[in-house]
Coordinates of C-alpha atoms in Angstrom, one line a residue:
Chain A
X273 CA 245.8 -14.3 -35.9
X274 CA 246.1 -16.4 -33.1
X275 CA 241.8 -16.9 -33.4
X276 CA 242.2 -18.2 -36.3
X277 CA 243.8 -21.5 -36.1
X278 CA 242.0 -24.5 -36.8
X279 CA 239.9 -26.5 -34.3
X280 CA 239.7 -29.7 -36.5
X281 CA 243.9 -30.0 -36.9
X282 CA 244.0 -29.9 -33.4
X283 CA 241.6 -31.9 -32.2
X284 CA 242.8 -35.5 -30.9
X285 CA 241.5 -38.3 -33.4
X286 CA 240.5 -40.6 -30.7
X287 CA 237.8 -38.1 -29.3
X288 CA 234.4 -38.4 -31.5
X289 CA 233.1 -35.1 -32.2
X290 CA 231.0 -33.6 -29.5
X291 CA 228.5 -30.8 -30.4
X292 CA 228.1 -28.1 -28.1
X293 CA 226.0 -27.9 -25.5
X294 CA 223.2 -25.5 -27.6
X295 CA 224.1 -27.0 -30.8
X296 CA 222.9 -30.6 -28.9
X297 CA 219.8 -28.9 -27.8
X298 CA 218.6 -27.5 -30.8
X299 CA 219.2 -30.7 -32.9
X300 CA 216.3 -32.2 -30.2
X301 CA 214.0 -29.5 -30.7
X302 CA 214.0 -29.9 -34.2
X303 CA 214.1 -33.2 -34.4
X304 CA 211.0 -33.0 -31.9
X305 CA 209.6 -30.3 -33.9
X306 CA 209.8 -32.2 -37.0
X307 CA 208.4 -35.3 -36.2
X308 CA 205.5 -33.6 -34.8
X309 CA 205.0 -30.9 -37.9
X310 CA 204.8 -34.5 -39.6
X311 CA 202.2 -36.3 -37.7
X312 CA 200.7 -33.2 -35.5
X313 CA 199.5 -36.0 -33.6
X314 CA 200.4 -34.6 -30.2
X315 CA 199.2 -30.7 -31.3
X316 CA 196.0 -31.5 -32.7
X317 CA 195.5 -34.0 -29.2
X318 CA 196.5 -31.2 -27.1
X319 CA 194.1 -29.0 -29.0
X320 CA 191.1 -31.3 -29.0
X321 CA 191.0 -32.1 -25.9
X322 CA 191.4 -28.1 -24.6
X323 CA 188.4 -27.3 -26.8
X324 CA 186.7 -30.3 -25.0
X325 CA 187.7 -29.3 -21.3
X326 CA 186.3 -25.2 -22.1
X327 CA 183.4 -26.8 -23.5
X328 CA 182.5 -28.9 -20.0
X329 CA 183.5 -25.7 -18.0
X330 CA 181.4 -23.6 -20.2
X331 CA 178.5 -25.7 -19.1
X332 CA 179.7 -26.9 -15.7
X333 CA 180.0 -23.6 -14.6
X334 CA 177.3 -21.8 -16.4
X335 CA 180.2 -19.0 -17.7
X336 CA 178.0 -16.4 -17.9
X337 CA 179.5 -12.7 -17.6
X338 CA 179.7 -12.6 -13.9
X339 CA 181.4 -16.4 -13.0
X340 CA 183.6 -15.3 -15.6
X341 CA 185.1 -12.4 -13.8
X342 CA 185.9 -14.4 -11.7
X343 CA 187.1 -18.0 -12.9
X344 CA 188.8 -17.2 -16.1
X345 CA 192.2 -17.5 -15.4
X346 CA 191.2 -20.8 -13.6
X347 CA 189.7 -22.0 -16.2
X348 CA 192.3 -21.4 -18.8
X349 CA 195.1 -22.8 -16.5
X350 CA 192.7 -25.5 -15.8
X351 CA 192.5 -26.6 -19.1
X352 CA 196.6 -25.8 -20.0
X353 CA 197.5 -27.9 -17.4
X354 CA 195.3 -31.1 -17.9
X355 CA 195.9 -30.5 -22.0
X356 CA 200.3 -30.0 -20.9
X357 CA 200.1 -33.3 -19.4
X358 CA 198.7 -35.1 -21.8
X359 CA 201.7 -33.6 -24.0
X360 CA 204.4 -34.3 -21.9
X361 CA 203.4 -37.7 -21.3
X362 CA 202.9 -38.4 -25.3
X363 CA 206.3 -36.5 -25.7
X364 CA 208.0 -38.8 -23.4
X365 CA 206.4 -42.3 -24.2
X366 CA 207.1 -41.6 -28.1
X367 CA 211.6 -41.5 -27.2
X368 CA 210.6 -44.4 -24.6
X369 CA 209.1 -46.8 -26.9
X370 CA 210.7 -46.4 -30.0
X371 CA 214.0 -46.6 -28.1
X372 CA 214.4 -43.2 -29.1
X373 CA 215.6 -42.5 -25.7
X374 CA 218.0 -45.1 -25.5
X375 CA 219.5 -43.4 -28.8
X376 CA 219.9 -40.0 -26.8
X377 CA 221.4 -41.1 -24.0
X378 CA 224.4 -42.9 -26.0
X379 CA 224.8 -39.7 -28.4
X380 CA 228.1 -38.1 -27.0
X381 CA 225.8 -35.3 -25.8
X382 CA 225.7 -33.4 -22.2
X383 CA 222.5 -35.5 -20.5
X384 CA 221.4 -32.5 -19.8
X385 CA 221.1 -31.1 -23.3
X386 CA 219.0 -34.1 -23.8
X387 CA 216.9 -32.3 -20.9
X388 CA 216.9 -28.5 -22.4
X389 CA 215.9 -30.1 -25.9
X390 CA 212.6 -32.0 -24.4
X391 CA 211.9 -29.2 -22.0
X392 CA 212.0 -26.5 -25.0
X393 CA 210.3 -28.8 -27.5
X394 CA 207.6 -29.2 -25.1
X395 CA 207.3 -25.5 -23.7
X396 CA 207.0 -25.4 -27.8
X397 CA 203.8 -27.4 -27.9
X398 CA 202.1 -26.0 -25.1
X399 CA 203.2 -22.0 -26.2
X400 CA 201.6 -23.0 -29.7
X401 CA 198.2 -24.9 -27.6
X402 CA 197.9 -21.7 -25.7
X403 CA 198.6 -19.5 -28.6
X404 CA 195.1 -21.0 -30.3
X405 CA 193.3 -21.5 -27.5
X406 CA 193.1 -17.9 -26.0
X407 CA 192.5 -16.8 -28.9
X408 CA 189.4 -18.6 -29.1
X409 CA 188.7 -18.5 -25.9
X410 CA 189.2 -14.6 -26.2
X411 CA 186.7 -14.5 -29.4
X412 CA 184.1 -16.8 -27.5
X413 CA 183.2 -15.0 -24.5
X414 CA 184.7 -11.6 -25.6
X415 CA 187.4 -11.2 -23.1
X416 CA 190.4 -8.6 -25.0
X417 CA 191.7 -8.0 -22.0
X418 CA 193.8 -11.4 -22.6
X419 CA 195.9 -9.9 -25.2
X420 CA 197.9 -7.5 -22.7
X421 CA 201.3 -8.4 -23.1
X422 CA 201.9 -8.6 -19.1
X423 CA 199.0 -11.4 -18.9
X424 CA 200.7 -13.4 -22.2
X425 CA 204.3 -12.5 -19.8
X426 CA 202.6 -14.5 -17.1
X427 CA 200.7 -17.3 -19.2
X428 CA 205.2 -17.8 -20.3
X429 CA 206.2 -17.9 -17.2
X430 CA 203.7 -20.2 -15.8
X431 CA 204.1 -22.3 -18.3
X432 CA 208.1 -22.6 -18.7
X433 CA 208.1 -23.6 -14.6
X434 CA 205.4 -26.2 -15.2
X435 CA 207.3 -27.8 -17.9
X436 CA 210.5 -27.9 -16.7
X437 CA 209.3 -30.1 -13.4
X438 CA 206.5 -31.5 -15.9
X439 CA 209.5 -33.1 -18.5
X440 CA 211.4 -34.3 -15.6
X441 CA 208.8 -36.1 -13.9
X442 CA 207.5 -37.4 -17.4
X443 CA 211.0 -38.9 -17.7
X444 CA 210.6 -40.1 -15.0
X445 CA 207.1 -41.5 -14.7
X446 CA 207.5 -43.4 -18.6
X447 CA 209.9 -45.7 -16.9
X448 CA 207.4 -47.0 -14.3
X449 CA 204.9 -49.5 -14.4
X450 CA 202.0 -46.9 -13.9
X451 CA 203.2 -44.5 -16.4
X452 CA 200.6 -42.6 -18.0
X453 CA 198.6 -42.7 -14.7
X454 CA 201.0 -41.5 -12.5
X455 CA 202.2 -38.3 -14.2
X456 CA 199.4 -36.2 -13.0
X457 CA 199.7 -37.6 -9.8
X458 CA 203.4 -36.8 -9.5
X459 CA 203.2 -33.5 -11.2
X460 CA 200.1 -31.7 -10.0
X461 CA 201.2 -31.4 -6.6
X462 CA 204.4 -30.5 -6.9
X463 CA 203.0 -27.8 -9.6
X464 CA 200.7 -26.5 -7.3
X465 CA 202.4 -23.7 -6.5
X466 CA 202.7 -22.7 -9.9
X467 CA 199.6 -23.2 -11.0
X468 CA 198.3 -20.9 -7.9
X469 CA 200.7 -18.5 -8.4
X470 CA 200.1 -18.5 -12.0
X471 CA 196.0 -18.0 -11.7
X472 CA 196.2 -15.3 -9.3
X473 CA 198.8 -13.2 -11.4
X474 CA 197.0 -14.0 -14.5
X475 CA 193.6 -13.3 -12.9
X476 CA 194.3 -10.3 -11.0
X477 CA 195.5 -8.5 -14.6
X478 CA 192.1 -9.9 -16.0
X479 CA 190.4 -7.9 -13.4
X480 CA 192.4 -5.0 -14.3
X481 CA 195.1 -5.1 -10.9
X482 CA 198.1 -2.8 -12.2
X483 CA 201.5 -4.1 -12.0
X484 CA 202.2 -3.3 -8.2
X485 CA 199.8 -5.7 -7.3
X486 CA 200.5 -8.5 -9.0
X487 CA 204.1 -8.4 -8.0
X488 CA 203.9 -10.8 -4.9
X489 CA 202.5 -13.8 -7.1
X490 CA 204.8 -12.8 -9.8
X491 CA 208.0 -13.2 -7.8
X492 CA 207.1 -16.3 -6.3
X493 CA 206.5 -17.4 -10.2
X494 CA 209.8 -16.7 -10.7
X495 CA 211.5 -18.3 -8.0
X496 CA 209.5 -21.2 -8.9
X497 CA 211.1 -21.2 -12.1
X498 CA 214.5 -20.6 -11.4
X499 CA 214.7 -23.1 -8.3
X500 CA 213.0 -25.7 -10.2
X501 CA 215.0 -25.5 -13.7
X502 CA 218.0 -25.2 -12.0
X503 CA 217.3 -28.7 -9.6
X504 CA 215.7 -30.7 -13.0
X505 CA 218.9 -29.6 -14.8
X506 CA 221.6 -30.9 -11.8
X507 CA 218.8 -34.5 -11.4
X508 CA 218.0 -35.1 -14.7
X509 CA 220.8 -37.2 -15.5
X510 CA 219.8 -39.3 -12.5
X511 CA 216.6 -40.2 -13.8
X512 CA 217.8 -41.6 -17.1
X513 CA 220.7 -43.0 -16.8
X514 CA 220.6 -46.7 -16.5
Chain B
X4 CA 219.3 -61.1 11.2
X5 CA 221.2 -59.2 13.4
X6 CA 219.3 -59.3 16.6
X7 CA 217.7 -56.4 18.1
X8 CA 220.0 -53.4 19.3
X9 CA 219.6 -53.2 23.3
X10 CA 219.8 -49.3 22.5
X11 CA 216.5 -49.5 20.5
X12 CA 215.3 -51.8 23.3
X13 CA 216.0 -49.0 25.3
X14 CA 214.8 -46.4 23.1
X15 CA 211.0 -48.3 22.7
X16 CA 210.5 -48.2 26.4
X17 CA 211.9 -44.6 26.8
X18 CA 209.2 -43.7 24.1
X19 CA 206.2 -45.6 25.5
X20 CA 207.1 -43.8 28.9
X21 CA 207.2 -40.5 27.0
X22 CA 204.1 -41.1 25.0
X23 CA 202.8 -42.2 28.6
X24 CA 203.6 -38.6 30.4
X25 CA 203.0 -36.4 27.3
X26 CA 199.9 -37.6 27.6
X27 CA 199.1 -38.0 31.0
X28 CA 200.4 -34.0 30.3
X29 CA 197.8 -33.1 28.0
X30 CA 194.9 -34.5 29.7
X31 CA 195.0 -34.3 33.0
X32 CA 198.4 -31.4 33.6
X33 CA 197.6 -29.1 31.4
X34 CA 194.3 -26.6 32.5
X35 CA 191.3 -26.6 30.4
X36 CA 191.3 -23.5 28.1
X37 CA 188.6 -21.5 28.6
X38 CA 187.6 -20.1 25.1
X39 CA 188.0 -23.9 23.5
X40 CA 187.1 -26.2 26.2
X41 CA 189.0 -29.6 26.1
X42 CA 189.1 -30.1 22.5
X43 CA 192.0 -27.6 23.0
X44 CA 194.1 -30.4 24.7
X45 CA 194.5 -32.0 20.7
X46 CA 196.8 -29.0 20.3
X47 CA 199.8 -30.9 22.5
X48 CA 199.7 -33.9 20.0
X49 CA 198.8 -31.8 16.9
X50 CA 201.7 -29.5 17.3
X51 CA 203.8 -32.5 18.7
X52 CA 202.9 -34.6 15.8
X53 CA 202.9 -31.9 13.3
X54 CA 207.0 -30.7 14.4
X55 CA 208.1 -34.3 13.6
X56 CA 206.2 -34.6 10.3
X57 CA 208.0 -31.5 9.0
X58 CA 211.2 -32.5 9.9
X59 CA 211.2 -35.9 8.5
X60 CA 209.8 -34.1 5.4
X61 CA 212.9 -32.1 5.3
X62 CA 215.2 -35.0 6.3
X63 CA 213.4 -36.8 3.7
X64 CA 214.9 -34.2 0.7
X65 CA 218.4 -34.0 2.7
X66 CA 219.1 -37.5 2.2
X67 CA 217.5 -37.6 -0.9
X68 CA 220.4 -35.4 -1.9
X69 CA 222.6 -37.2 0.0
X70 CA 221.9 -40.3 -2.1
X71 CA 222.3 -38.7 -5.4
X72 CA 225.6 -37.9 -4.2
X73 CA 227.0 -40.9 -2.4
X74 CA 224.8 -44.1 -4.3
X75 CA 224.8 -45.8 -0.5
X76 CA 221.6 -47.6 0.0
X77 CA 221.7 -46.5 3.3
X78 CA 220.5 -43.3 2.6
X79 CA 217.6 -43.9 0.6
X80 CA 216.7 -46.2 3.4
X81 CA 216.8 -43.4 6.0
X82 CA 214.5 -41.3 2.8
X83 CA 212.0 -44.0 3.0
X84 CA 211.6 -44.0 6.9
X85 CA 212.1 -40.8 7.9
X86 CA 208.4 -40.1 4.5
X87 CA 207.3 -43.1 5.9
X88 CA 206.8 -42.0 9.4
X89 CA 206.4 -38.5 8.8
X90 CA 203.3 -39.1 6.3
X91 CA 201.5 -41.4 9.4
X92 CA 202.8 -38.3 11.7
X93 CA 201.2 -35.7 9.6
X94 CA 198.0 -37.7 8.9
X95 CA 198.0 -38.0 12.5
X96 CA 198.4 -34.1 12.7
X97 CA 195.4 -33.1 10.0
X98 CA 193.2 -35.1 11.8
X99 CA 193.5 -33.4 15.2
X100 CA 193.7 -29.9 13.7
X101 CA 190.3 -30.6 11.6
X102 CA 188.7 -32.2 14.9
X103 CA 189.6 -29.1 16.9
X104 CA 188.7 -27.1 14.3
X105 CA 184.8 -28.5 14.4
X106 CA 184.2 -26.8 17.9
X107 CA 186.9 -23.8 17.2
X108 CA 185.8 -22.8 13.8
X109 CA 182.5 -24.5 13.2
X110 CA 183.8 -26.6 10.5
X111 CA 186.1 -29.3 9.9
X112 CA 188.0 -28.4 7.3
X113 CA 188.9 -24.3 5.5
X114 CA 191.6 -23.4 3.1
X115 CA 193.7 -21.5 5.3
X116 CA 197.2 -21.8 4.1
X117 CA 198.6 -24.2 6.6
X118 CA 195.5 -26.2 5.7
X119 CA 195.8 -26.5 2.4
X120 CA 199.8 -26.6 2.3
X121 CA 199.4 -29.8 4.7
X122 CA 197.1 -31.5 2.7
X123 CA 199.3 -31.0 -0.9
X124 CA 202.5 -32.1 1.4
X125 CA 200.4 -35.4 2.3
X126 CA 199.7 -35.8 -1.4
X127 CA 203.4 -35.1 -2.3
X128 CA 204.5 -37.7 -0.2
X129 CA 201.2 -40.3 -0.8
X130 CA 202.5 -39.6 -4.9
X131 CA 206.1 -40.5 -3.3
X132 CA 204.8 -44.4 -2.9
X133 CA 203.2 -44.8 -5.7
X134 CA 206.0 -43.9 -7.5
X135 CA 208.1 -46.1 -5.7
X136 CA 205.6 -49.0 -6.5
X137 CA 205.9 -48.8 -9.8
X138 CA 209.6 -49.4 -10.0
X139 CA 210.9 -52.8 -9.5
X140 CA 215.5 -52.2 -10.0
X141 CA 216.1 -51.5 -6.7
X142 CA 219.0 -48.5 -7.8
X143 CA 216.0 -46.7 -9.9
X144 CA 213.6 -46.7 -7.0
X145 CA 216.0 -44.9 -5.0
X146 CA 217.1 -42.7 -7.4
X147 CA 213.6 -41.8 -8.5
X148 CA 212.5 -41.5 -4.8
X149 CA 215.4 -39.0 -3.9
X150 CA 214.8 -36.6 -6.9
X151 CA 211.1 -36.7 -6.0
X152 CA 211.4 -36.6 -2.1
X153 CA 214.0 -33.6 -3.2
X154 CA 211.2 -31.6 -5.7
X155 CA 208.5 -32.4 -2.6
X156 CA 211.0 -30.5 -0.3
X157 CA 211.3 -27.6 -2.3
X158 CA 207.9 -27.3 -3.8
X159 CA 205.9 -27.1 0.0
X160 CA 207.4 -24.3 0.9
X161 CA 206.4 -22.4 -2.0
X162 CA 203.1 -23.8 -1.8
X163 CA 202.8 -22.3 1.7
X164 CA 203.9 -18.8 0.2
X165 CA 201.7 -18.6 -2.7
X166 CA 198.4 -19.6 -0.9
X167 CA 199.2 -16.8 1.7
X168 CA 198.5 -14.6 -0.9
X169 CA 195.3 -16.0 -1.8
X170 CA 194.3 -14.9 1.8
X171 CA 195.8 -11.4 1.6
X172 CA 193.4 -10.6 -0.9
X173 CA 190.2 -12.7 -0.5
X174 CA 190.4 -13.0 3.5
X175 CA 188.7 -15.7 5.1
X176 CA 186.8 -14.8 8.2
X177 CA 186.8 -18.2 10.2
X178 CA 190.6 -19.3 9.6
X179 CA 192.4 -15.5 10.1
X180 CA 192.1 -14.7 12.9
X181 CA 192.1 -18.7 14.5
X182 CA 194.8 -19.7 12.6
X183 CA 197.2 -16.8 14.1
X184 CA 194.9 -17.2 18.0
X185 CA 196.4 -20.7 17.9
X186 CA 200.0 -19.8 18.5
X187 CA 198.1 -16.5 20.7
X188 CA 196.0 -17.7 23.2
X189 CA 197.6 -17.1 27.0
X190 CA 200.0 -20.5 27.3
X191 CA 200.1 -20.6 31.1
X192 CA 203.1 -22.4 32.2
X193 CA 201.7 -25.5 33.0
X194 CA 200.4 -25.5 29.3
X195 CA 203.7 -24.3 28.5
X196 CA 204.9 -27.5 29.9
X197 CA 203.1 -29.9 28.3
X198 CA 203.5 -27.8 25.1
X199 CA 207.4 -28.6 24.8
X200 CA 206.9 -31.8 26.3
X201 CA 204.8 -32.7 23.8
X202 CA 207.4 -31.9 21.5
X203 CA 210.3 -33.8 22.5
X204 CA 207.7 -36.8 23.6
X205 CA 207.4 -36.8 19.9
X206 CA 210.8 -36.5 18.9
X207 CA 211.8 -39.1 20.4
X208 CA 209.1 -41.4 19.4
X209 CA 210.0 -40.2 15.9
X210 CA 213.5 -41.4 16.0
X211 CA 212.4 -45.1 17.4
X212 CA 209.8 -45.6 14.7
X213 CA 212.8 -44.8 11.7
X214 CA 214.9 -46.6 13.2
X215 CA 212.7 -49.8 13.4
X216 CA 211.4 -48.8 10.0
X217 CA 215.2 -48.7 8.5
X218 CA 215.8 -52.1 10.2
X219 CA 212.7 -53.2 7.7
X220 CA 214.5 -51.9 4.8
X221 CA 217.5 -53.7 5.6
X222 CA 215.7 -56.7 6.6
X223 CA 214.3 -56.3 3.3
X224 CA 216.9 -55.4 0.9
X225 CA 218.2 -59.4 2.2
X226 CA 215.3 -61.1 1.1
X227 CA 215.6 -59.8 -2.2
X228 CA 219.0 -60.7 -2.6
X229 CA 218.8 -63.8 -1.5
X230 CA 215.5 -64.1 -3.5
X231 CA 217.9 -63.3 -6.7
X232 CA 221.0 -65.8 -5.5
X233 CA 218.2 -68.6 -5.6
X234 CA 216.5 -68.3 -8.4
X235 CA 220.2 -68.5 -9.6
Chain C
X236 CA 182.9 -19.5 38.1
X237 CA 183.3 -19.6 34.5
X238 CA 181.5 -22.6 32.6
X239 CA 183.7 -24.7 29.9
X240 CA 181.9 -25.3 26.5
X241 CA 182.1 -29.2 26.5
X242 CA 184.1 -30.4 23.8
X243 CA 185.4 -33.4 25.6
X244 CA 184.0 -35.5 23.1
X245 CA 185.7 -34.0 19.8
X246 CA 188.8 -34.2 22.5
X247 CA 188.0 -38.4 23.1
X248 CA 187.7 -38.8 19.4
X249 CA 190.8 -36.9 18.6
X250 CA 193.4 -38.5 21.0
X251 CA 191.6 -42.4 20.2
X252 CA 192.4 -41.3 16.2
X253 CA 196.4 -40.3 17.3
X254 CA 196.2 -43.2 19.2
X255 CA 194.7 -45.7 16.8
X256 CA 196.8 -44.7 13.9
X257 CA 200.4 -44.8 15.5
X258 CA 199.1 -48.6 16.8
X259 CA 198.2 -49.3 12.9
X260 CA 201.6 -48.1 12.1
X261 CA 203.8 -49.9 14.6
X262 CA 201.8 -52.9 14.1
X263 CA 202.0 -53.0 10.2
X264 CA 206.0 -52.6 11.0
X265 CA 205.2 -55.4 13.0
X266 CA 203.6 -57.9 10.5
X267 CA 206.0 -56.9 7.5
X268 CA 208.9 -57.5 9.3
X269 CA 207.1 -60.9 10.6
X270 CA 206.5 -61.8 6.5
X271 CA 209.9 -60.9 6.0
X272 CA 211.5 -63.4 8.6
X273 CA 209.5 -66.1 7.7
X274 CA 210.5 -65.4 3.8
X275 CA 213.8 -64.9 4.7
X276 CA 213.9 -68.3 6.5
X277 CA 212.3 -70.4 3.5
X278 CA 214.6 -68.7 1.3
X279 CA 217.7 -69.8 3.8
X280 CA 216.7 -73.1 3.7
X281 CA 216.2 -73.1 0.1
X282 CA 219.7 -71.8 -0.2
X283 CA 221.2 -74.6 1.6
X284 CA 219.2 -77.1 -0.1
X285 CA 220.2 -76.1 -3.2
X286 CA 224.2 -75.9 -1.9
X287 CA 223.7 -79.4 -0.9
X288 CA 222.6 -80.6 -4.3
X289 CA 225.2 -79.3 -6.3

């Protein structure tokens, strides 16, 4: 019985109501989620300009069956990273200049639910961008062996750890004077080894390595991730506050 | 101004008598190495230069932390000396392992992992400025600069790790076996000598260069202040 | 007795490059910290100009 009492009766008037941590980080994603199902602006930029960089590596590199063996996964992470930035920057500017940002930060929200919500919302955009562009990269040269679920497990977890340093350097990189220029200059070295890691799990299981052997780049992936969501989380609400 | 400490007077002669032995140590002390020839003597300063380049690195992310945690300008000012000097210091250390590497390997540069984790660290910490540039309220830049020095920290270790594994698989033949001779060939003990002597040479010059480089930050934190009280 | 490969030259270039950039370094210490004092003095005697007027 004693469950059952009501939260609202007890609640002291003078605190505003504060949504809970997840409830605060969903309302971002959909709020992110919306805005972009309404102007796919930042998809169909993404998704452009992915088509555009496999289209110069297809001739840059002359991808013919035997490069490809070989540079596949490069090429795909390649062309996730360069379109991810592009997203992450976009993402960012948009809360930046329309004073969205400014709007977050005074919501009575954790900081770092504001943090979670971009993060997810962008792991979002680059999930669906990858979710259309192997596909089609998969139809265009023939490759099935992209649809095994451990290489999609590794194409995840690539991408989560290069999104969660990728939103907190974007938040950080909007409020300089550089802005769009810097982020790739802040965020591909620091994403190196996730990038590395990424291509040789992702291209050993193209080349048909069992499990056993991609474990070494796979656990490094995941330290990655788990070192580097854990810091952005405990920073994050250094690099907005004011 | 405060005038000059005598203990960093002090400390700038010490170091330009240690710079002078380590390297009267490395050229003329130290025997030539067979295999190598001179080009081998590089190795003192390399080493030297390369120990104090990783430990500023990680001072670098300790009082990044430390900033984040205590908001006292002092510490971002020992962040920005301690990349500061490290970056020179590491420059200073590619260049001497690519010039031995000419003669020892028959080209200047391979992407062995120490290689190639040295030249992303550079970049981390060249990216480190420019960020810094482009932030003009003083409490942003050092906030931004300790998160970032921080992520640098923990991302080049990683780095180093991951391109290991690249080697396992697809093994170089030039940097293998080198890279792991270079810690390997016979150190006599005079060699031995110079070796560690080299080390602390460097050490010490390391601490002198922050220090004067921290006295720059303070120097220049004044100016801007008073550059804000006039305008007034 | 056994003859050294000579590499002395690679060895020249490498310890002038050390040497060279650690003398950039100290002297670009040097000159900012020179810019600085002279701002710093301008700005000083700015400052009591200004005190002096009011």
């Amino acid at each position: 019985m004693k469950t059952e009492t009501n939260t609202a009766e007890h609640r002291p008037s003078s605190i505003i109501y504060r949504p809970s941590f997840f409830k605060a980080t969903m309302a971002i994603v959909q709020k992110d989620l919306a805005a972009e199902l309404r102007s796919r602006e930042l998809l169909s930029a993404m998704l452009v300009f992915s088509m555009l960089v496999i289209l110069i590596f297809n001739f840059a590199l002359e991808l013919d069956v035997k490069v490809r063996q070989s540079v596949t996964a490069g090429v795909l992470w390649t062309t996730f990273a360069f379109a991810g930035t592009l997203g992450l920057n976009r993402s960012m500017a948009v809360e930046k200049d329309r004073g969205c940002m400014d709007g977050l930060l005074l919501a009575p929200v954790d900081r770092s639910a504001i943090f979670f919500g971009k993060a997810i919302s962008n792991l979002a955009f680059m999930l669906i961008v990858e979710a259309i562009v192997l596909p089609l990269y998969a139809l265009l040269y023939n490759e099935t062996r992209i649809f095994q679920p451990s290489f999609l497990g590794v194409i995840l977890l690539g991408s989560i750890g290069y999104i969660a340093v990728g939103t907190l350097l974007s938040a950080m990189s909007v409020q300089t004077r550089t802005r769009d220029v810097l982020l790739p200059i802040l965020l591909f070295p620091v994403a190196v080894p996730v990038l590395l890691a990424s291509v040789k799990a992702s291209g050993g299981l193209l080349n048909g390595a069992t499990f056993a052997e991609i474990l070494a780049p796979l656990n490094l992936l995941i330290v990655y991730d788990v070192i580097f969501i854990a810091v952005a989380f405990m920073v994050f609400d250094f690099v907005v506050e004011e | 101004m405060q005038s000059k400490p005598i203990a960093l007077t002090i400390l700038d002669i010490v170091s330009i008598i240690v710079l002078g032995v380590a390297t009267y140590l490395a050229l003329v002390f130290a025997p030539t190495e067979l295999v190598m020839g001179d080009v081998q003597r590089v190795f003192y300063f390399h080493v030297g230069t390369a120990w104090v380049g990783l430990v500023g690195f990680v001072l670098a992310a300790v009082s990044g932390i430390a900033y984040l945690i205590t908001k006292n300008m002092k510490w971002d000012r020992f962040e920005v000396a301690a990349v500061e000097v490290s970056t020179m210091f590491f420059f200073i250390t590619i260049v001497l392992g690519s010039i031995w590497a000419r003669p020892a390997w028959n080209t200047w540069w391979t992407w062995d992992p120490r290689l190639t984790t040295a030249a992303v660290t550079e970049l981390i910490y060249i990216a480190y400025f420019m960020l810094r540039q482009g932030i003009e309220d003083p409490d942003k830049r050092a906030r931004f600069g300790a998160v970032y020095a921080l992520l640098g920290g923990l991302s080049a270790p990683i780095t180093f790790m991951v391109i290991r594994l690249f080697r396992t698989i697809h093994p170089v033949v030039i940097g293998n076996a080198s890279a792991e001779a270079q810690g390997g060939f016979d150190m006599t003990a005079d060699m031995r000598t110079a070796f560690f002597f080299a080390l602390f040479a460097f050490t010490v010059i390391f601490i002198d260069m922050m220090w004067h480089r921290i006295r720059l930050s303070s120097l220049q934190e004044k100016v801007e202040e008073l550059k804000l009280n006039v305008s007034m | 007795m056994e003859t050294f490969p000579d590499t002395s030259g690679y060895m020249i270039a490498g310890f002038v490059i050390a040497f060279a950039t650690m003398g950039i370094y100290i002297f670009s210490i040097y000159l900012r910290n020179r810019n600085l004092k002279s701002d710093l003095e301008t700005l000083e005697s700015l400052e009591t100009k200004q005190s002096k007027k009011k």
